[in-house]
Short mmCIF file of C-alpha atoms and ligand atoms in Angstrom, two decimals:
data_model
loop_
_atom_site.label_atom_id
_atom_site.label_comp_id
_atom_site.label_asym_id
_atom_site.label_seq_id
_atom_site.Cartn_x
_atom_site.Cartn_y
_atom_site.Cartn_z
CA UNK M 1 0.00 0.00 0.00
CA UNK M 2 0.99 3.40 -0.99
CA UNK M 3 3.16 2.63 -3.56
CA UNK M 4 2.85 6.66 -5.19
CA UNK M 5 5.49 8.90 -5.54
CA UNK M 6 3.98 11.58 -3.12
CA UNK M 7 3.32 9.24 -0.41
CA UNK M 8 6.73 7.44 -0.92
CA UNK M 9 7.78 11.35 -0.05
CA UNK M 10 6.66 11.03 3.06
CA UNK M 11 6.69 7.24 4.32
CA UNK M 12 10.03 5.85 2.92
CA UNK M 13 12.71 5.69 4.77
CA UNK M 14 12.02 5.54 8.42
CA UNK M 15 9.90 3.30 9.34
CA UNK M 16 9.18 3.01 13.05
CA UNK M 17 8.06 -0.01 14.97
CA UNK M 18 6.26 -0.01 18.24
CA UNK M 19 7.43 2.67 20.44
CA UNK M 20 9.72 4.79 18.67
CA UNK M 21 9.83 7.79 17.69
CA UNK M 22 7.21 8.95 14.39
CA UNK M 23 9.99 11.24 13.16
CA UNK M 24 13.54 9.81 11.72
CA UNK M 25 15.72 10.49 14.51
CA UNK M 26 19.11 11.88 14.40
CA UNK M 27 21.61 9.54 15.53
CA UNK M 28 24.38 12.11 16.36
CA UNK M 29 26.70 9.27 17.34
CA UNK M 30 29.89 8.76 15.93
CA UNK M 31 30.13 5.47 17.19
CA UNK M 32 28.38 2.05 18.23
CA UNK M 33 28.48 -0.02 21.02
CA UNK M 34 28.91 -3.68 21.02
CA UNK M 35 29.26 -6.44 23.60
CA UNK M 36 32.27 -8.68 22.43
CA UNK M 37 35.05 -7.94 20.95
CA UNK M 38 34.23 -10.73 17.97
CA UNK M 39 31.01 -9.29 17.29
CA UNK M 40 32.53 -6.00 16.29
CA UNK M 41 35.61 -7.83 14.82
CA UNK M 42 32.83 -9.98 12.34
CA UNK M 43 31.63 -5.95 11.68
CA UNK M 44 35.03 -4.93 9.96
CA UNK M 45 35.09 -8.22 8.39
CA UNK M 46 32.26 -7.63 5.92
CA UNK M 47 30.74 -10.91 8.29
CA UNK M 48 27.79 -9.16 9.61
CA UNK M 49 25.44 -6.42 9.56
CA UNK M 50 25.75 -3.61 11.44
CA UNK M 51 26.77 0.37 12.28
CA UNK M 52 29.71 0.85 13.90
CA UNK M 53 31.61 4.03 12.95
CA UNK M 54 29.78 7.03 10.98
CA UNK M 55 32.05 7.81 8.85
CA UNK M 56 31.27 4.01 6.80
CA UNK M 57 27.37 4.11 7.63
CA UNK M 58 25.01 6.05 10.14
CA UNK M 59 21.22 4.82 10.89
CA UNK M 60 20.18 8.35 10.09
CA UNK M 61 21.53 8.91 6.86
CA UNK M 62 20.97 5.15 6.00
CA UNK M 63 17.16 5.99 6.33
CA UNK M 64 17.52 9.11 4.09
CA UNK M 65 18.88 6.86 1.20
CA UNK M 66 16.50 4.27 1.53
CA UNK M 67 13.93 6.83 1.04
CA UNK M 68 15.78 8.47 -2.05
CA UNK M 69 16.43 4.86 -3.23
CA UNK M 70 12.51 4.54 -3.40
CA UNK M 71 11.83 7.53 -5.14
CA UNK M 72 14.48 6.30 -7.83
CA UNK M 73 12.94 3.25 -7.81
CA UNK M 74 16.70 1.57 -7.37
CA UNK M 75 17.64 -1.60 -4.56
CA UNK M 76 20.68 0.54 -2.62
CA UNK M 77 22.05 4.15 -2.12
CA UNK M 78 24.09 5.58 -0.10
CA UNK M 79 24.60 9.37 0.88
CA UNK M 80 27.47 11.41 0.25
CA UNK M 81 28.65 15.04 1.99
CA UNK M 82 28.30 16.91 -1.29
CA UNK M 83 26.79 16.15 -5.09
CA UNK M 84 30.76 16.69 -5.91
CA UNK M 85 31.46 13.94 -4.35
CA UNK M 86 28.79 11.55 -5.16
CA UNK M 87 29.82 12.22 -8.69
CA UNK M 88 33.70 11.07 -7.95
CA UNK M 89 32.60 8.62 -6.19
CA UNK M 90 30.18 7.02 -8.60
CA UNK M 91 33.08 7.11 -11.60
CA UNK M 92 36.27 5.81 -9.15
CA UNK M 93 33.90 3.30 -7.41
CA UNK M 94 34.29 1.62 -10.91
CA UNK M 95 37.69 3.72 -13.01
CA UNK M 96 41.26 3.80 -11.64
CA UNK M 97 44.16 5.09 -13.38
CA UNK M 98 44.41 4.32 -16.89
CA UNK M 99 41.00 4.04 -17.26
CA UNK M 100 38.70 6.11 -19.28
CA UNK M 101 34.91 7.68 -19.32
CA UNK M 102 32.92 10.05 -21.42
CA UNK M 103 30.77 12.82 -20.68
CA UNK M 104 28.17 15.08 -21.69
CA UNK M 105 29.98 18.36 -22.54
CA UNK M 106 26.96 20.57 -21.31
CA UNK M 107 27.08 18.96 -17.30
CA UNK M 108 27.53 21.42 -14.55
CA UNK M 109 30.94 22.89 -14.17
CA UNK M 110 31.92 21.44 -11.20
CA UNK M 111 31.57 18.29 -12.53
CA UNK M 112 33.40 18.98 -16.03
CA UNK M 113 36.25 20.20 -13.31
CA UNK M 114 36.26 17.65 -11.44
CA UNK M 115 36.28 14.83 -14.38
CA UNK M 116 38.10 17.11 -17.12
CA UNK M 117 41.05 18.18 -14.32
CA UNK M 118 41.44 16.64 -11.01
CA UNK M 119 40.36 13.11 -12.21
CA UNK M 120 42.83 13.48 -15.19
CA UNK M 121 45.79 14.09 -12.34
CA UNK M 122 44.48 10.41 -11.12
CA UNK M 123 44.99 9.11 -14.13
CA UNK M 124 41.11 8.45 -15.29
CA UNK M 125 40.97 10.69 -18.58
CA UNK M 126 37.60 11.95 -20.25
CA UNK M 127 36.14 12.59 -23.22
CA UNK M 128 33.72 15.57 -23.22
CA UNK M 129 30.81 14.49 -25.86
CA UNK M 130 27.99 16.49 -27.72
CA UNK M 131 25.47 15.29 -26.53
CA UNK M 132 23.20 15.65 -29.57
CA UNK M 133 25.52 13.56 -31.56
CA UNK M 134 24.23 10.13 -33.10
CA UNK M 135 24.64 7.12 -31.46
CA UNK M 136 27.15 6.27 -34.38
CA UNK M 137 29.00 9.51 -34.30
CA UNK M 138 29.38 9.18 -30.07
CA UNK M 139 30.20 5.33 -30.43
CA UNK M 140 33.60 6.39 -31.66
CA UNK M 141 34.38 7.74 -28.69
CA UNK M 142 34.87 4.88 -27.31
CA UNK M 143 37.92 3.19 -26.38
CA UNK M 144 38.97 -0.29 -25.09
CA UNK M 145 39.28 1.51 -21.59
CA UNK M 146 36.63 3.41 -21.28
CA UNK M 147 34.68 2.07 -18.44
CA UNK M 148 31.24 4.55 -17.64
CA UNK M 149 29.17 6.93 -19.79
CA UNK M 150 27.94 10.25 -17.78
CA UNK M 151 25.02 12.54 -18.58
CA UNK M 152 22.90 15.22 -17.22
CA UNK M 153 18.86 14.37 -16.97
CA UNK M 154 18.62 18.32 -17.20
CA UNK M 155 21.94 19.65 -17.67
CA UNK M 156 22.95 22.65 -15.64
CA UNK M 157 22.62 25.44 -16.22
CA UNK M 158 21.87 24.94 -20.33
CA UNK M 159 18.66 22.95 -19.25
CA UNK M 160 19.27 20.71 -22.18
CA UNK M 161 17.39 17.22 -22.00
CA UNK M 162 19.28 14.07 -22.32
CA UNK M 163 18.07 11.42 -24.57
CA UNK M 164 18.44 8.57 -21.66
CA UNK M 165 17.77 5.92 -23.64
CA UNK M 166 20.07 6.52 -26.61
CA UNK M 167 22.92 6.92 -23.95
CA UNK M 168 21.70 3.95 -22.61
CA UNK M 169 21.77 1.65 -25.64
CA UNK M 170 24.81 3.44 -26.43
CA UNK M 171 26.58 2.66 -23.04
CA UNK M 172 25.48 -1.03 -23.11
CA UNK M 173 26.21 -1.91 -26.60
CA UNK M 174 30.37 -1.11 -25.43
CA UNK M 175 29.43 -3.33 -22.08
CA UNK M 176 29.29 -0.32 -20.01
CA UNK M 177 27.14 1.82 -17.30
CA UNK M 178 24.93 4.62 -18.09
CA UNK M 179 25.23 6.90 -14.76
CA UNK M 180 22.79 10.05 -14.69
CA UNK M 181 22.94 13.24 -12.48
CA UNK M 182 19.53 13.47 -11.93
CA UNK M 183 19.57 16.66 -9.81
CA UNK M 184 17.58 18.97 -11.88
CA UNK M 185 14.76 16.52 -12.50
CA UNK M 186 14.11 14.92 -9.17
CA UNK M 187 12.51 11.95 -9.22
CA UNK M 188 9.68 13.31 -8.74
CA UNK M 189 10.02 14.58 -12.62
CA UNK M 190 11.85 11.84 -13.95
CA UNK M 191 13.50 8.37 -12.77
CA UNK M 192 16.41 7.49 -15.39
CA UNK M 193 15.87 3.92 -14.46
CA UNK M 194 12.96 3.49 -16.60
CA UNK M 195 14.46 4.60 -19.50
CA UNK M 196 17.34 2.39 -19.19
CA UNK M 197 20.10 4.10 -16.83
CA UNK M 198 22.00 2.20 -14.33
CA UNK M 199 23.68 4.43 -11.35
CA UNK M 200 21.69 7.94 -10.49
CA UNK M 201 23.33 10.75 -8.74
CA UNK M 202 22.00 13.29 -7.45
CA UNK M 203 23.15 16.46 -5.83
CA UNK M 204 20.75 16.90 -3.05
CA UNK M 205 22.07 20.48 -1.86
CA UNK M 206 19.30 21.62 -4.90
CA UNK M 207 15.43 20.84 -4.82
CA UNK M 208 15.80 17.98 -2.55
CA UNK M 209 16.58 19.90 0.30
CA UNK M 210 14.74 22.77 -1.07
CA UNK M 211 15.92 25.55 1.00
CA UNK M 212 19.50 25.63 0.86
CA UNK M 213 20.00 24.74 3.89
CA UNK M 214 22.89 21.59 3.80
CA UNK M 215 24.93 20.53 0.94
CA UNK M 216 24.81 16.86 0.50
CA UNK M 217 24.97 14.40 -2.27
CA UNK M 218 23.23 10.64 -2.96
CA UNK M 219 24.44 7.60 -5.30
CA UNK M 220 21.72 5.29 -5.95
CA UNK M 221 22.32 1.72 -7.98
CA UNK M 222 19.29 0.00 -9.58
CA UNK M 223 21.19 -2.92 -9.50
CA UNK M 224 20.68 -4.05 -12.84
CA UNK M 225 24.13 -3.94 -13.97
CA UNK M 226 26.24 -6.84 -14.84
CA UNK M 227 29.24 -6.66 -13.43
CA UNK M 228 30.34 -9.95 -13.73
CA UNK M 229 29.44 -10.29 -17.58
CA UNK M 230 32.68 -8.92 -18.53
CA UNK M 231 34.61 -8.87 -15.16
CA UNK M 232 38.25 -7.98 -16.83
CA UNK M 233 36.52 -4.63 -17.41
CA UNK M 234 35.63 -4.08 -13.71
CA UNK M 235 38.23 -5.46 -11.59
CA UNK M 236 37.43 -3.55 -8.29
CA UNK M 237 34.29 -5.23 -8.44
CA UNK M 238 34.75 -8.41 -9.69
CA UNK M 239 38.50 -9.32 -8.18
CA UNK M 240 39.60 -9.72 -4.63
CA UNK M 241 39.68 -6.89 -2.62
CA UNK M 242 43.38 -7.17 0.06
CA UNK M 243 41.76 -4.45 2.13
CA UNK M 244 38.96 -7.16 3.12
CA UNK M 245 40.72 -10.41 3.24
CA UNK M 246 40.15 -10.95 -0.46
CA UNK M 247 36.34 -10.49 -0.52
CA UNK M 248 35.14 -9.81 -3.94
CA UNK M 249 31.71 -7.21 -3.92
CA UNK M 250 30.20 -8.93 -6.48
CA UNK M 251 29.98 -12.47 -5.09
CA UNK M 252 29.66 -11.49 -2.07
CA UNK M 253 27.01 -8.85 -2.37
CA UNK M 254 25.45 -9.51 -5.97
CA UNK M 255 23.11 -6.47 -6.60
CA UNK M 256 24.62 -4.58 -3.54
CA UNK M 257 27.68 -4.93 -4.65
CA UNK M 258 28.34 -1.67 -6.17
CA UNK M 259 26.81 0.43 -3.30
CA UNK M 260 28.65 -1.78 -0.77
CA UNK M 261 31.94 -1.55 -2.43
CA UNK M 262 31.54 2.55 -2.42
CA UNK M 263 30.73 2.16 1.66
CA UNK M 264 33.52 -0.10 2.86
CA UNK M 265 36.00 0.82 1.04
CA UNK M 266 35.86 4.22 -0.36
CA UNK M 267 33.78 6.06 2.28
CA UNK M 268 36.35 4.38 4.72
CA UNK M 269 39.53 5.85 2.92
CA UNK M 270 38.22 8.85 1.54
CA UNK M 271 35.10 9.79 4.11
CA UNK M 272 33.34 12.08 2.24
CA UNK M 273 30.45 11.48 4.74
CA UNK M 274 26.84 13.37 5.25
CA UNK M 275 26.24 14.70 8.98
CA UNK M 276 23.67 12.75 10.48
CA UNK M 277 22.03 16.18 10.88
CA UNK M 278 22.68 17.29 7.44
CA UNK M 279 20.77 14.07 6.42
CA UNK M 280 17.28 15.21 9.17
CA UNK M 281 17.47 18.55 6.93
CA UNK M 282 17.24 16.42 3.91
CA UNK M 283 14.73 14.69 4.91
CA UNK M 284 12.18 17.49 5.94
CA UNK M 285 12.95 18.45 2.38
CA UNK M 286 11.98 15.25 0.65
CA UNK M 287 8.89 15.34 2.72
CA UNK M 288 7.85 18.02 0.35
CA UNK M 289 9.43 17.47 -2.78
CA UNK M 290 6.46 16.06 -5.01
CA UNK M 291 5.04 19.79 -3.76
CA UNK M 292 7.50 22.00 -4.50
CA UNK M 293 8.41 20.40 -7.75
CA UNK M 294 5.09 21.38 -8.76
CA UNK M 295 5.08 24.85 -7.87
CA UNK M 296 8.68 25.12 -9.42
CA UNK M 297 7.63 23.91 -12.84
CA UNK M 298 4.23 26.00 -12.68
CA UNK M 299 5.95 29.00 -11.92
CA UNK M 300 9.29 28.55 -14.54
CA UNK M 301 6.75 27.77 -17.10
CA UNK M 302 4.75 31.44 -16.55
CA UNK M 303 8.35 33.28 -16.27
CA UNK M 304 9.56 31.87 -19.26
CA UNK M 305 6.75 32.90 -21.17
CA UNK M 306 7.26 36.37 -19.95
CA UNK M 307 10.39 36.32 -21.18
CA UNK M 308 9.94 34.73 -24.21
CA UNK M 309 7.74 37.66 -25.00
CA UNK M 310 9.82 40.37 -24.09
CA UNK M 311 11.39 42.74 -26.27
CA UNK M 312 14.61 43.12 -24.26
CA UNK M 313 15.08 39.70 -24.04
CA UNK M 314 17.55 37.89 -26.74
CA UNK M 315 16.42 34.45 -25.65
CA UNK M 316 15.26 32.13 -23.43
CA UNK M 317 16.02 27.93 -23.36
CA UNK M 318 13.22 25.71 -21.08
CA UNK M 319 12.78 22.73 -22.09
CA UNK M 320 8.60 23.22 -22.05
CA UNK M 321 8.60 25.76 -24.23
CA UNK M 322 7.62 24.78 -27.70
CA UNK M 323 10.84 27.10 -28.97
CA UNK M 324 13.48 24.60 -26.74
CA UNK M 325 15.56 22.47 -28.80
CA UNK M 326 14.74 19.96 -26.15
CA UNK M 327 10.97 20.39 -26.46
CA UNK M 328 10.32 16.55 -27.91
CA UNK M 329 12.76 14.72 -25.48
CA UNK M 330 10.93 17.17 -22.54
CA UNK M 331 7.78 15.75 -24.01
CA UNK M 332 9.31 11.82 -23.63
CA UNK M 333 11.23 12.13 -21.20
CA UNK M 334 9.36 15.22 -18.59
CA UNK M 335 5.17 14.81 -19.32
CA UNK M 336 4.69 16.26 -15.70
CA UNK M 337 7.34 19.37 -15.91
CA UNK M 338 11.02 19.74 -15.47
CA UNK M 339 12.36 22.04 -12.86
CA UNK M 340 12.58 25.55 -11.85
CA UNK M 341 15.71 26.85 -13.75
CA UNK M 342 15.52 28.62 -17.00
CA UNK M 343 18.48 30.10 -18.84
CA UNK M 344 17.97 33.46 -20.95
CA UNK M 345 20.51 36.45 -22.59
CA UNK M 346 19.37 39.72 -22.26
CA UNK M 347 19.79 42.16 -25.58
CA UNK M 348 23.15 43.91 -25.39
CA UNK M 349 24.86 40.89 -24.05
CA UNK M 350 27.23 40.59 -21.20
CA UNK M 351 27.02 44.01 -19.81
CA UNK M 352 23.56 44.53 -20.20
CA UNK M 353 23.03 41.22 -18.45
CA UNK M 354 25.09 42.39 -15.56
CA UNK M 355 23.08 45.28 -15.02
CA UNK M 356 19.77 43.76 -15.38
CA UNK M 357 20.85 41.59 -12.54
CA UNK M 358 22.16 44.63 -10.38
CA UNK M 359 18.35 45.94 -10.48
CA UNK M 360 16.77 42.59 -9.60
CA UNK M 361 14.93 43.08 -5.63
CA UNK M 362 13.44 40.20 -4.66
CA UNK M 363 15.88 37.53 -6.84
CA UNK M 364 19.44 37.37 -5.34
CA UNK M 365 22.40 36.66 -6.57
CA UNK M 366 23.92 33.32 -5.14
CA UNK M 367 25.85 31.17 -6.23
CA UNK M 368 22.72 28.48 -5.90
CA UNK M 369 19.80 26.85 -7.82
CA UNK M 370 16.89 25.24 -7.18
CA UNK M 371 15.72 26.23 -4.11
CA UNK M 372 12.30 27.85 -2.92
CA UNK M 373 13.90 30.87 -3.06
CA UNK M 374 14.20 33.04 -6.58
CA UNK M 375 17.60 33.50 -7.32
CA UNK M 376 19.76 34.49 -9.96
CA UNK M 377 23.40 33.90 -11.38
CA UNK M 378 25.48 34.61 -14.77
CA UNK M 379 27.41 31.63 -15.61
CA UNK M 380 30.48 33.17 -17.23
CA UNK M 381 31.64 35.41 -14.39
CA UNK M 382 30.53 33.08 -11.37
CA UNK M 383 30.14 29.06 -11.65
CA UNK M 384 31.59 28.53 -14.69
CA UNK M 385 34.64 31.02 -14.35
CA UNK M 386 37.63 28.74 -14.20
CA UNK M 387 36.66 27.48 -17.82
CA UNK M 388 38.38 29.01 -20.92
CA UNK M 389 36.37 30.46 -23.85
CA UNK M 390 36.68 27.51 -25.98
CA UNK M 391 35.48 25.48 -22.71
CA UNK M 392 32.64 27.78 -22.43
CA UNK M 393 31.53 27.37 -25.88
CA UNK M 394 32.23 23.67 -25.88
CA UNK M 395 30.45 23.70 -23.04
CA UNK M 396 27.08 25.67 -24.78
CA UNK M 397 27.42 29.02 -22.37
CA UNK M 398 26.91 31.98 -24.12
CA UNK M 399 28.71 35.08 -22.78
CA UNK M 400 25.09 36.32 -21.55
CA UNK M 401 23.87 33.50 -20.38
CA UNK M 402 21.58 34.01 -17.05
CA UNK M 403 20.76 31.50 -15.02
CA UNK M 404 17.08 32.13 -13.34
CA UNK M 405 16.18 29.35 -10.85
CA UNK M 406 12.59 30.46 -10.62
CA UNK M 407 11.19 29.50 -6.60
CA UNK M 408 8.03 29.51 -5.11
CA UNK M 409 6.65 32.56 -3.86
CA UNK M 410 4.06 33.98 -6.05
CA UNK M 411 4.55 33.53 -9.36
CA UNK M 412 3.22 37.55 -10.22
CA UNK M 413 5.78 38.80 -7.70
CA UNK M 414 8.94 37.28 -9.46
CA UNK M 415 7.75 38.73 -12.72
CA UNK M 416 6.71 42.18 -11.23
CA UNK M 417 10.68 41.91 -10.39
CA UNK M 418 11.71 40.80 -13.68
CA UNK M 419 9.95 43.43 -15.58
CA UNK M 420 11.27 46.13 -13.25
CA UNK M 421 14.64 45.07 -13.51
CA UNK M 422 13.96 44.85 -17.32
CA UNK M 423 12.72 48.31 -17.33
CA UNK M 424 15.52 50.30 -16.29
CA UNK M 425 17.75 48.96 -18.46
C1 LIG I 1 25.22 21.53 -7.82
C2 LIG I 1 25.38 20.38 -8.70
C3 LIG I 1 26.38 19.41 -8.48
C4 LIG I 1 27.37 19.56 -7.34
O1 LIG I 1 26.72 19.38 -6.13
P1 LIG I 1 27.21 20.03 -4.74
O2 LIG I 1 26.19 19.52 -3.79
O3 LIG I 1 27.24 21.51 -4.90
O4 LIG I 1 28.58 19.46 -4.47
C5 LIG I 1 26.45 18.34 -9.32
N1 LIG I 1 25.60 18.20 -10.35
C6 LIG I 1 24.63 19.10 -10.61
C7 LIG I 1 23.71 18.90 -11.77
C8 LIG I 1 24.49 20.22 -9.81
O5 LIG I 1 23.53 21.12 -10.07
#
C-alpha cells in the first residue's frame, strides 16, 4: 500500500516499529556499542550487519537513502557530503588510473572540473561528448578503456534534456554503465531507471533539500548492472579486494555490490560522509518534494513565457517551451514538468546582463539553484569562471547566459521583479 510517488515522499525511509519515535531520529553518534570484541571484529570483516563508525554508515543517513532509493525506484544508495562527491565517487567506485569515461559536454561545471582536471591528475581521462551527436558519431568515442558513460537528466545550467535511452543503448552496446545526475529533474520529474540508466546521482544540496539549507549528495544503484558479464573490465568489483581479506563485492554482495563496495571501502579511505544532521534537513525536504516540484515547474513555465515575449530579451532555453531544442525529449522524457531553472541572454549581451541583474529586488544573486527561493546567477563570471572560452563554448554558455532558478513565492511577484529590472535597463 501506498506505492505513489507523493506518499513514498513522506513514508520511505524511516519506518518506526512499536514505540519509537514517528519522526527519523538523528543519531548524532559517531560510534556504536557492542558487547564482544568478535562481534565488532565480524563488523570490519564484511561478516555481519551492522553500524559501527559514521564515517562508513550512520542509521540516520541510511534511512535518508532508503527513502531516495525509493523515489528512484533503485535496490541501494548511499549518501554522500556533497553532489561533488557523489559524482567522484560514482566514476572511481568503478575507473582507476588508466581508465577512461565520457561525458556530456553541457554537465555542470563542477563536474566537467572535477572529471576534465582533477580526475585526469588520477589518471582516469575523459572525453567531453555532444550530446546531440548520433549514437554512431558518439560510439567512436569509445575506447577499449573506457569504463562509464555520464550525462545530465537536465543539464545545468543549459537545461538541455538528455536522450536517456540513446545513452543507454549506447553505453550497453560497449558493455558499459549509463550513470545520470539526476539533480535537476528529481525523481519526482523523472527516474532514469525506466528509461534504461543504471547508477543515479543526485546532488541533493538543490530541490531535494529545497531551502539551501545543507549541501549533500546521494548515489543510488538500480542494480541491474552486470558486473560480472565482462569482469576484466571491472576489476574492483569483480577481483579480490586485500583491504577485506580478499572479498570480492560482487559475489559477495550480488546487486549490492556496487553500493557496498563505495561504503567499505571508499567512504572508509576517503570519508566524504553526510552529517547525520545534514541528512534530518534532507529529509524534511523530501517530505515536500512532489510539492514544490510542482510549484517550481508551474511557476518557470509562466516566467519563461514572460520572457519569451519580451522585447529586451535575446532568448530564453526551457525545455517546455515549444521554442526549446529539447521540447520533444521534454515531451518523452518530462510529461509532468522539469524544474525551476531557465536560462535566458538579455539584448546587449554581457554588460547589459550584468546590469539587469544589479536591479533585480526580490531575486538574489547566489551562487545556488533550485531552491524555494528566486535567485539568480550569470554563468560566465561566477560558476563557470575557471573554464576558458573555448570550454565555455564547448560547453554551450553563451557570454550572456543568465541562469534564473525560478522559486516559489508567487509567481506575479517574481515577474513584477523581472519586468522592473527589465525596465531600467
Ligand atoms: C550543484 C550540482 C552538483 C554539485 O553538487 P554540490 O552539492 O554543490 O557538491 C552536481 N551536479 C549538478 C547537476 C548540480 O547542479
Amino acid at each position: 500500500m501506498g506505492n505513489r510517488i507523493e506518499t513514498k515522499c513522506i513514508h520511505e525511509g524511516w519506518k518506526p516499529k512499536k514505540g519509537e519515535p514517528r519522526q527519523l531520529p538523528i543519531y548524532q553518534s559517531t560510534t556504536f556499542k557492542y558487547d564482544t570484541s568478535d562481534e565488532m571484529g565480524k563488523l570490519f570483516d564484511l561478516e555481519a550487519e551492522g553500524y559501527f563508525y559514521t564515517r562508513l554508515q550512520n542509521p540516520t543517513n541510511d534511512s535518508v537513502a532508503a527513502k531516495i532509493c525509493a523515489l528512484e525506484g533503485g535496490v541501494a544508495a548511499m549518501l554522500t557530503s556533497s553532489g561533488q562527491a557523489a559524482n567522484f565517487f560514482a566514476i572511481f567506485n568503478i575507473c582507476e588510473a588508466g581508465d577512461h569515461i565520457i561525458a556530456s559536454s553541457t554537465i555542470y561545471g563542477g563536474t566537467y572540473n572535477l572529471f576534465g582536471v582533477t580526475m585526469k591528475k588520477m589518471g582516469i581521462e575523459c572525453t567531453f561528448v555532444d550530446q546531440d551527436l548520433t549514437e554512431e558519431e558518439l560510439s567512436k568515442y569509445f575506447k577499449p578503456n573506457t569504463k562509464a558513460v555520464f550525462g545530465e537528466s537536465i543539464a545545468n545550467p543549459l537545461v538541455s534534456v538528455l536522450d536517456i535511452e540513446k545513452f543507454a543503448r549506447l553505453a550497453h552496446s560497449h558493455g558499459v554503465p549509463l550513470i545520470i545526475d539526476n539533480t535537476f529533474a528529481t525523481p519526482i520529474n523523472c527516474r532514469p531507471f525506466e528509461w534504461g540508466a543504471d547508477i543515479v546521482t543526485h546532488s541533493t544540496t538543490k530541490y531535494m533539500d529545497g531551502q539551501a539549507v545543507g549541501v549533500g549528495g546521494c548515489i543510488v544503484d538500480s542494480g541491474n548492472f552486470d558486473w560480472m558479464a565482462d569482469p576484466d573490465k571491472f576489476p574492483g568489483l569483480t577481483s579480490p579486494d586485500e583491504s577485506y581479506h580478499g572479498l570480492v563485492y560482487a559475489e559477495a554482495f550480488g546487486k549490492g555490490a556496487y553500493i557496498t563496495k563505495a561504503t567499505v571501502q571508499l567512504m572508509r579511505d576517503l570519508g566524504a560522509t553526510q552529517s547525520p544532521q545534514n541528512a534530518f534537513y534532507l529529509n524534511q525536504g523530501l517530505e515536500t518534494l512532489h510539492l514544490r516540484m510542482k510549484e517550481h515547474c508551474y511557476n518557470a513555465l509562466e516566467v519563461a513565457k514572460f520572457l519569451e515575449n519580451h522585447e529586451k530579451i535575446a532568448w530564453v532555453s526551457y525545455p517546455q517551451l515549444e521554442s526549446s531544442d529539447s521540447y520533444e525529449l521534454a515531451k518523452k522524457y518530462l510529461p509532468n514538468g522539469s524544474c525551476g531553472v531557465l536560462a535566458f541572454g538579455v539584448k546587449g549581451g554581457r554588460d547589459e546582463s550584468i546590469k539587469f541583474m544589479d536591479n533585480l529586488k526580490l531575486a538574489s544573486i547566489v551562487t545556488h539553484v533550485s531552491d524555494s527561493k528566486t535567485c539568480i546567477l550569470h554563468p560566465a563570471s561566477h560558476t563557470h569562471r575557471q573554464l576558458s572560452d573555448k570550454q565555455l563554448e564547448e560547453a554551450g554558455i553563451a557570454p550572456d547566459l543568465i541562469r534564473l532558478s525560478v522559486g516559489i513565492e508567487n509567481v506575479n511577484d517574481i515577474i513584477e521583479d523581472l519586468n522592473q529590472a527589465l525596465a531600467q535597463i
